[in-house]
Amino acid sequence: MKKAVPHQRVIFTVHEMKRLGRGAAELLAIAEDLRHHDIQLELLTGPLQGVYDPSGHGAALFAFFAGMAESEREYIREKSLEGQASARERGRHGGRPKDVDDDMTDYARRLRANGVPVPQIAQKLVITSGKNKGQRPSVATVYRILAEEDPAHSPT
């Protein structure tokens, strides 16, 4: 746009600073790109909403924002990891509940031991609870449950 109309004022508008880039290095590279092309930055929300020129005082502001964004991301990451560790200590694990219960696993293993092919085993099983209730597990799921170590034979 600047090439087509070089004397026209161009403003790059962003909802909030953290939407502009993922890290300090990326934010500083964007600031340099904006400065090089004489493009102004407009922040719609946040404590310093308004239009900024990325040269002069705007460059210092970008550097400050980049540091703050990096710091905020690191803080969020640390808190997330602490929360996951706390949940693990309480015996809670993330992810979807398993569709295949122990009875279904035992039945699939017995069928496999009798020589039934995995695709036929998948057709004999029916999911009894959850989002996929009433559906049949995929062949890949049956292979996965057959590959898992049998808890009855695992060392204690």
mmCIF file with all atom_site columns, C-alpha atoms in Angstrom:
data_model
loop_
_atom_site.group_PDB
_atom_site.id
_atom_site.type_symbol
_atom_site.label_atom_id
_atom_site.label_alt_id
_atom_site.label_comp_id
_atom_site.label_asym_id
_atom_site.label_entity_id
_atom_site.label_seq_id
_atom_site.pdbx_PDB_ins_code
_atom_site.Cartn_x
_atom_site.Cartn_y
_atom_site.Cartn_z
_atom_site.occupancy
_atom_site.B_iso_or_equiv
_atom_site.pdbx_formal_charge
_atom_site.auth_seq_id
_atom_site.auth_comp_id
_atom_site.auth_asym_id
_atom_site.auth_atom_id
_atom_site.pdbx_PDB_model_num
ATOM 1   C CA . MET A 1 1   ? 0.000   0.000   0.000  1.00 0.00 ? 1   MET A CA 1
ATOM 2   C CA . LYS A 1 2   ? 2.851   2.366   0.845  1.00 0.00 ? 2   LYS A CA 1
ATOM 3   C CA . LYS A 1 3   ? 4.371   1.733   -2.588 1.00 0.00 ? 3   LYS A CA 1
ATOM 4   C CA . ALA A 1 4   ? 1.143   2.600   -4.394 1.00 0.00 ? 4   ALA A CA 1
ATOM 5   C CA . VAL A 1 5   ? 0.539   5.811   -2.434 1.00 0.00 ? 5   VAL A CA 1
ATOM 6   C CA . PRO A 1 6   ? 3.831   6.735   -0.725 1.00 0.00 ? 6   PRO A CA 1
ATOM 7   C CA . HIS A 1 7   ? 2.568   9.942   0.917  1.00 0.00 ? 7   HIS A CA 1
ATOM 8   C CA . GLN A 1 8   ? -0.573  8.340   2.375  1.00 0.00 ? 8   GLN A CA 1
ATOM 9   C CA . ARG A 1 9   ? -0.576  7.685   6.121  1.00 0.00 ? 9   ARG A CA 1
ATOM 10  C CA . VAL A 1 10  ? -0.849  3.930   6.834  1.00 0.00 ? 10  VAL A CA 1
ATOM 11  C CA . ILE A 1 11  ? -1.938  2.611   10.220 1.00 0.00 ? 11  ILE A CA 1
ATOM 12  C CA . PHE A 1 12  ? -1.638  -1.047  11.214 1.00 0.00 ? 12  PHE A CA 1
ATOM 13  C CA . THR A 1 13  ? -4.481  -1.727  13.684 1.00 0.00 ? 13  THR A CA 1
ATOM 14  C CA . VAL A 1 14  ? -4.277  -4.459  16.327 1.00 0.00 ? 14  VAL A CA 1
ATOM 15  C CA . HIS A 1 15  ? -6.872  -5.338  18.964 1.00 0.00 ? 15  HIS A CA 1
ATOM 16  C CA . GLU A 1 16  ? -4.252  -5.739  21.703 1.00 0.00 ? 16  GLU A CA 1
ATOM 17  C CA . MET A 1 17  ? -0.468  -5.929  21.824 1.00 0.00 ? 17  MET A CA 1
ATOM 18  C CA . LYS A 1 18  ? -0.291  -9.640  22.659 1.00 0.00 ? 18  LYS A CA 1
ATOM 19  C CA . ARG A 1 19  ? -2.117  -10.410 19.385 1.00 0.00 ? 19  ARG A CA 1
ATOM 20  C CA . LEU A 1 20  ? 0.678   -8.792  17.407 1.00 0.00 ? 20  LEU A CA 1
ATOM 21  C CA . GLY A 1 21  ? 3.422   -11.364 18.029 1.00 0.00 ? 21  GLY A CA 1
ATOM 22  C CA . ARG A 1 22  ? 4.366   -14.456 20.021 1.00 0.00 ? 22  ARG A CA 1
ATOM 23  C CA . GLY A 1 23  ? 7.600   -13.303 21.582 1.00 0.00 ? 23  GLY A CA 1
ATOM 24  C CA . ALA A 1 24  ? 9.923   -10.390 22.171 1.00 0.00 ? 24  ALA A CA 1
ATOM 25  C CA . ALA A 1 25  ? 12.037  -11.150 19.087 1.00 0.00 ? 25  ALA A CA 1
ATOM 26  C CA . GLU A 1 26  ? 8.985   -11.312 16.834 1.00 0.00 ? 26  GLU A CA 1
ATOM 27  C CA . LEU A 1 27  ? 7.532   -8.087  18.250 1.00 0.00 ? 27  LEU A CA 1
ATOM 28  C CA . LEU A 1 28  ? 10.820  -6.261  17.768 1.00 0.00 ? 28  LEU A CA 1
ATOM 29  C CA . ALA A 1 29  ? 11.090  -7.551  14.178 1.00 0.00 ? 29  ALA A CA 1
ATOM 30  C CA . ILE A 1 30  ? 7.550   -6.325  13.466 1.00 0.00 ? 30  ILE A CA 1
ATOM 31  C CA . ALA A 1 31  ? 8.367   -2.944  15.014 1.00 0.00 ? 31  ALA A CA 1
ATOM 32  C CA . GLU A 1 32  ? 11.460  -2.673  12.803 1.00 0.00 ? 32  GLU A CA 1
ATOM 33  C CA . ASP A 1 33  ? 9.404   -3.614  9.735  1.00 0.00 ? 33  ASP A CA 1
ATOM 34  C CA . LEU A 1 34  ? 6.779   -0.981  10.568 1.00 0.00 ? 34  LEU A CA 1
ATOM 35  C CA . ARG A 1 35  ? 9.488   1.637   11.194 1.00 0.00 ? 35  ARG A CA 1
ATOM 36  C CA . HIS A 1 36  ? 11.257  0.775   7.937  1.00 0.00 ? 36  HIS A CA 1
ATOM 37  C CA . HIS A 1 37  ? 8.030   1.215   5.933  1.00 0.00 ? 37  HIS A CA 1
ATOM 38  C CA . ASP A 1 38  ? 6.887   4.278   7.953  1.00 0.00 ? 38  ASP A CA 1
ATOM 39  C CA . ILE A 1 39  ? 3.697   2.540   9.123  1.00 0.00 ? 39  ILE A CA 1
ATOM 40  C CA . GLN A 1 40  ? 2.048   3.536   12.374 1.00 0.00 ? 40  GLN A CA 1
ATOM 41  C CA . LEU A 1 41  ? 0.569   1.111   14.919 1.00 0.00 ? 41  LEU A CA 1
ATOM 42  C CA . GLU A 1 42  ? -2.857  1.494   16.496 1.00 0.00 ? 42  GLU A CA 1
ATOM 43  C CA . LEU A 1 43  ? -3.750  -0.429  19.665 1.00 0.00 ? 43  LEU A CA 1
ATOM 44  C CA . LEU A 1 44  ? -7.505  -0.674  20.194 1.00 0.00 ? 44  LEU A CA 1
ATOM 45  C CA . THR A 1 45  ? -7.456  -1.931  23.798 1.00 0.00 ? 45  THR A CA 1
ATOM 46  C CA . GLY A 1 46  ? -5.106  -2.069  26.733 1.00 0.00 ? 46  GLY A CA 1
ATOM 47  C CA . PRO A 1 47  ? -3.556  0.495   29.033 1.00 0.00 ? 47  PRO A CA 1
ATOM 48  C CA . LEU A 1 48  ? -1.855  2.387   26.190 1.00 0.00 ? 48  LEU A CA 1
ATOM 49  C CA . GLN A 1 49  ? -4.472  2.305   23.478 1.00 0.00 ? 49  GLN A CA 1
ATOM 50  C CA . GLY A 1 50  ? -3.906  4.775   20.684 1.00 0.00 ? 50  GLY A CA 1
ATOM 51  C CA . VAL A 1 51  ? -1.783  5.334   17.581 1.00 0.00 ? 51  VAL A CA 1
ATOM 52  C CA . TYR A 1 52  ? 2.013   5.023   17.824 1.00 0.00 ? 52  TYR A CA 1
ATOM 53  C CA . ASP A 1 53  ? 4.845   5.746   15.443 1.00 0.00 ? 53  ASP A CA 1
ATOM 54  C CA . PRO A 1 54  ? 7.381   2.883   15.696 1.00 0.00 ? 54  PRO A CA 1
ATOM 55  C CA . SER A 1 55  ? 10.320  5.269   15.354 1.00 0.00 ? 55  SER A CA 1
ATOM 56  C CA . GLY A 1 56  ? 11.648  7.433   18.169 1.00 0.00 ? 56  GLY A CA 1
ATOM 57  C CA . HIS A 1 57  ? 9.605   7.070   21.357 1.00 0.00 ? 57  HIS A CA 1
ATOM 58  C CA . GLY A 1 58  ? 7.431   4.436   19.676 1.00 0.00 ? 58  GLY A CA 1
ATOM 59  C CA . ALA A 1 59  ? 10.466  2.152   19.306 1.00 0.00 ? 59  ALA A CA 1
ATOM 60  C CA . ALA A 1 60  ? 11.127  2.308   23.051 1.00 0.00 ? 60  ALA A CA 1
ATOM 61  C CA . LEU A 1 61  ? 7.457   1.561   23.679 1.00 0.00 ? 61  LEU A CA 1
ATOM 62  C CA . PHE A 1 62  ? 7.652   -1.485  21.400 1.00 0.00 ? 62  PHE A CA 1
ATOM 63  C CA . ALA A 1 63  ? 10.708  -2.791  23.251 1.00 0.00 ? 63  ALA A CA 1
ATOM 64  C CA . PHE A 1 64  ? 8.893   -2.334  26.557 1.00 0.00 ? 64  PHE A CA 1
ATOM 65  C CA . PHE A 1 65  ? 5.777   -4.106  25.255 1.00 0.00 ? 65  PHE A CA 1
ATOM 66  C CA . ALA A 1 66  ? 7.887   -6.949  23.878 1.00 0.00 ? 66  ALA A CA 1
ATOM 67  C CA . GLY A 1 67  ? 9.497   -7.505  27.279 1.00 0.00 ? 67  GLY A CA 1
ATOM 68  C CA . MET A 1 68  ? 6.146   -7.366  29.051 1.00 0.00 ? 68  MET A CA 1
ATOM 69  C CA . ALA A 1 69  ? 4.518   -9.778  26.591 1.00 0.00 ? 69  ALA A CA 1
ATOM 70  C CA . GLU A 1 70  ? 7.383   -12.259 27.010 1.00 0.00 ? 70  GLU A CA 1
ATOM 71  C CA . SER A 1 71  ? 7.161   -11.970 30.794 1.00 0.00 ? 71  SER A CA 1
ATOM 72  C CA . GLU A 1 72  ? 3.381   -12.487 30.768 1.00 0.00 ? 72  GLU A CA 1
ATOM 73  C CA . ARG A 1 73  ? 3.650   -15.586 28.559 1.00 0.00 ? 73  ARG A CA 1
ATOM 74  C CA . GLU A 1 74  ? 6.289   -17.095 30.844 1.00 0.00 ? 74  GLU A CA 1
ATOM 75  C CA . TYR A 1 75  ? 4.113   -16.400 33.913 1.00 0.00 ? 75  TYR A CA 1
ATOM 76  C CA . ILE A 1 76  ? 1.080   -18.064 32.279 1.00 0.00 ? 76  ILE A CA 1
ATOM 77  C CA . ARG A 1 77  ? 3.209   -21.069 31.274 1.00 0.00 ? 77  ARG A CA 1
ATOM 78  C CA . GLU A 1 78  ? 4.560   -21.482 34.819 1.00 0.00 ? 78  GLU A CA 1
ATOM 79  C CA . LYS A 1 79  ? 1.073   -21.267 36.346 1.00 0.00 ? 79  LYS A CA 1
ATOM 80  C CA . SER A 1 80  ? -0.268  -23.804 33.839 1.00 0.00 ? 80  SER A CA 1
ATOM 81  C CA . LEU A 1 81  ? 2.509   -26.261 34.654 1.00 0.00 ? 81  LEU A CA 1
ATOM 82  C CA . GLU A 1 82  ? 1.909   -25.764 38.403 1.00 0.00 ? 82  GLU A CA 1
ATOM 83  C CA . GLY A 1 83  ? -1.806  -26.429 37.909 1.00 0.00 ? 83  GLY A CA 1
ATOM 84  C CA . GLN A 1 84  ? -1.128  -29.601 35.931 1.00 0.00 ? 84  GLN A CA 1
ATOM 85  C CA . ALA A 1 85  ? 1.293   -30.863 38.602 1.00 0.00 ? 85  ALA A CA 1
ATOM 86  C CA . SER A 1 86  ? -1.245  -30.113 41.332 1.00 0.00 ? 86  SER A CA 1
ATOM 87  C CA . ALA A 1 87  ? -3.962  -31.993 39.424 1.00 0.00 ? 87  ALA A CA 1
ATOM 88  C CA . ARG A 1 88  ? -1.641  -34.986 38.943 1.00 0.00 ? 88  ARG A CA 1
ATOM 89  C CA . GLU A 1 89  ? -0.971  -35.056 42.707 1.00 0.00 ? 89  GLU A CA 1
ATOM 90  C CA . ARG A 1 90  ? -4.740  -35.261 43.250 1.00 0.00 ? 90  ARG A CA 1
ATOM 91  C CA . GLY A 1 91  ? -4.974  -38.151 40.778 1.00 0.00 ? 91  GLY A CA 1
ATOM 92  C CA . ARG A 1 92  ? -6.566  -36.119 37.996 1.00 0.00 ? 92  ARG A CA 1
ATOM 93  C CA . HIS A 1 93  ? -5.253  -36.342 34.467 1.00 0.00 ? 93  HIS A CA 1
ATOM 94  C CA . GLY A 1 94  ? -6.266  -34.254 31.470 1.00 0.00 ? 94  GLY A CA 1
ATOM 95  C CA . GLY A 1 95  ? -7.737  -35.497 28.243 1.00 0.00 ? 95  GLY A CA 1
ATOM 96  C CA . ARG A 1 96  ? -10.907 -37.216 27.209 1.00 0.00 ? 96  ARG A CA 1
ATOM 97  C CA . PRO A 1 97  ? -12.205 -40.152 29.219 1.00 0.00 ? 97  PRO A CA 1
ATOM 98  C CA . LYS A 1 98  ? -11.462 -43.513 27.632 1.00 0.00 ? 98  LYS A CA 1
ATOM 99  C CA . ASP A 1 99  ? -14.177 -44.942 25.399 1.00 0.00 ? 99  ASP A CA 1
ATOM 100 C CA . VAL A 1 100 ? -13.000 -48.504 25.998 1.00 0.00 ? 100 VAL A CA 1
ATOM 101 C CA . ASP A 1 101 ? -13.532 -49.948 29.478 1.00 0.00 ? 101 ASP A CA 1
ATOM 102 C CA . ASP A 1 102 ? -11.730 -52.885 31.107 1.00 0.00 ? 102 ASP A CA 1
ATOM 103 C CA . ASP A 1 103 ? -14.464 -55.402 30.204 1.00 0.00 ? 103 ASP A CA 1
ATOM 104 C CA . MET A 1 104 ? -14.276 -54.424 26.549 1.00 0.00 ? 104 MET A CA 1
ATOM 105 C CA . THR A 1 105 ? -10.467 -54.695 26.643 1.00 0.00 ? 105 THR A CA 1
ATOM 106 C CA . ASP A 1 106 ? -10.620 -58.180 28.190 1.00 0.00 ? 106 ASP A CA 1
ATOM 107 C CA . TYR A 1 107 ? -13.183 -59.299 25.606 1.00 0.00 ? 107 TYR A CA 1
ATOM 108 C CA . ALA A 1 108 ? -11.042 -57.941 22.742 1.00 0.00 ? 108 ALA A CA 1
ATOM 109 C CA . ARG A 1 109 ? -7.969  -59.754 24.093 1.00 0.00 ? 109 ARG A CA 1
ATOM 110 C CA . ARG A 1 110 ? -9.882  -63.046 24.395 1.00 0.00 ? 110 ARG A CA 1
ATOM 111 C CA . LEU A 1 111 ? -11.148 -62.718 20.816 1.00 0.00 ? 111 LEU A CA 1
ATOM 112 C CA . ARG A 1 112 ? -7.635  -61.943 19.569 1.00 0.00 ? 112 ARG A CA 1
ATOM 113 C CA . ALA A 1 113 ? -6.224  -64.933 21.479 1.00 0.00 ? 113 ALA A CA 1
ATOM 114 C CA . ASN A 1 114 ? -8.803  -67.102 19.655 1.00 0.00 ? 114 ASN A CA 1
ATOM 115 C CA . GLY A 1 115 ? -7.496  -65.825 16.298 1.00 0.00 ? 115 GLY A CA 1
ATOM 116 C CA . VAL A 1 116 ? -10.248 -63.332 15.448 1.00 0.00 ? 116 VAL A CA 1
ATOM 117 C CA . PRO A 1 117 ? -8.920  -60.579 13.106 1.00 0.00 ? 117 PRO A CA 1
ATOM 118 C CA . VAL A 1 118 ? -8.809  -57.069 14.556 1.00 0.00 ? 118 VAL A CA 1
ATOM 119 C CA . PRO A 1 119 ? -11.366 -55.565 12.105 1.00 0.00 ? 119 PRO A CA 1
ATOM 120 C CA . GLN A 1 120 ? -13.900 -58.229 13.185 1.00 0.00 ? 120 GLN A CA 1
ATOM 121 C CA . ILE A 1 121 ? -13.135 -57.549 16.851 1.00 0.00 ? 121 ILE A CA 1
ATOM 122 C CA . ALA A 1 122 ? -13.876 -53.850 16.250 1.00 0.00 ? 122 ALA A CA 1
ATOM 123 C CA . GLN A 1 123 ? -17.265 -54.828 14.762 1.00 0.00 ? 123 GLN A CA 1
ATOM 124 C CA . LYS A 1 124 ? -18.151 -56.890 17.867 1.00 0.00 ? 124 LYS A CA 1
ATOM 125 C CA . LEU A 1 125 ? -17.411 -54.091 20.380 1.00 0.00 ? 125 LEU A CA 1
ATOM 126 C CA . VAL A 1 126 ? -19.831 -51.287 21.302 1.00 0.00 ? 126 VAL A CA 1
ATOM 127 C CA . ILE A 1 127 ? -18.893 -48.201 23.325 1.00 0.00 ? 127 ILE A CA 1
ATOM 128 C CA . THR A 1 128 ? -21.137 -48.089 26.414 1.00 0.00 ? 128 THR A CA 1
ATOM 129 C CA . SER A 1 129 ? -20.677 -44.520 27.698 1.00 0.00 ? 129 SER A CA 1
ATOM 130 C CA . GLY A 1 130 ? -19.544 -41.027 26.831 1.00 0.00 ? 130 GLY A CA 1
ATOM 131 C CA . LYS A 1 131 ? -19.751 -38.989 23.677 1.00 0.00 ? 131 LYS A CA 1
ATOM 132 C CA . ASN A 1 132 ? -19.464 -42.037 21.391 1.00 0.00 ? 132 ASN A CA 1
ATOM 133 C CA . LYS A 1 133 ? -21.984 -44.206 23.265 1.00 0.00 ? 133 LYS A CA 1
ATOM 134 C CA . GLY A 1 134 ? -23.546 -46.823 20.970 1.00 0.00 ? 134 GLY A CA 1
ATOM 135 C CA . GLN A 1 135 ? -20.814 -46.540 18.341 1.00 0.00 ? 135 GLN A CA 1
ATOM 136 C CA . ARG A 1 136 ? -18.114 -49.026 17.542 1.00 0.00 ? 136 ARG A CA 1
ATOM 137 C CA . PRO A 1 137 ? -14.453 -48.265 18.276 1.00 0.00 ? 137 PRO A CA 1
ATOM 138 C CA . SER A 1 138 ? -12.161 -47.793 15.306 1.00 0.00 ? 138 SER A CA 1
ATOM 139 C CA . VAL A 1 139 ? -9.807  -50.533 14.198 1.00 0.00 ? 139 VAL A CA 1
ATOM 140 C CA . ALA A 1 140 ? -6.925  -48.275 15.303 1.00 0.00 ? 140 ALA A CA 1
ATOM 141 C CA . THR A 1 141 ? -8.411  -48.079 18.804 1.00 0.00 ? 141 THR A CA 1
ATOM 142 C CA . VAL A 1 142 ? -8.660  -51.872 18.975 1.00 0.00 ? 142 VAL A CA 1
ATOM 143 C CA . TYR A 1 143 ? -5.023  -52.210 17.863 1.00 0.00 ? 143 TYR A CA 1
ATOM 144 C CA . ARG A 1 144 ? -4.061  -49.677 20.549 1.00 0.00 ? 144 ARG A CA 1
ATOM 145 C CA . ILE A 1 145 ? -5.887  -51.466 23.386 1.00 0.00 ? 145 ILE A CA 1
ATOM 146 C CA . LEU A 1 146 ? -4.468  -54.815 22.284 1.00 0.00 ? 146 LEU A CA 1
ATOM 147 C CA . ALA A 1 147 ? -0.950  -53.334 22.271 1.00 0.00 ? 147 ALA A CA 1
ATOM 148 C CA . GLU A 1 148 ? -1.278  -51.925 25.795 1.00 0.00 ? 148 GLU A CA 1
ATOM 149 C CA . GLU A 1 149 ? 0.258   -54.032 28.507 1.00 0.00 ? 149 GLU A CA 1
ATOM 150 C CA . ASP A 1 150 ? -2.231  -56.251 30.338 1.00 0.00 ? 150 ASP A CA 1
ATOM 151 C CA . PRO A 1 151 ? -2.471  -54.916 33.933 1.00 0.00 ? 151 PRO A CA 1
ATOM 152 C CA . ALA A 1 152 ? -2.954  -58.468 35.292 1.00 0.00 ? 152 ALA A CA 1
ATOM 153 C CA . HIS A 1 153 ? 0.473   -59.465 33.979 1.00 0.00 ? 153 HIS A CA 1
ATOM 154 C CA . SER A 1 154 ? 2.360   -56.264 34.811 1.00 0.00 ? 154 SER A CA 1
ATOM 155 C CA . PRO A 1 155 ? 4.958   -56.295 37.613 1.00 0.00 ? 155 PRO A CA 1
ATOM 156 C CA . THR A 1 156 ? 3.891   -54.554 40.795 1.00 0.00 ? 156 THR A CA 1
#
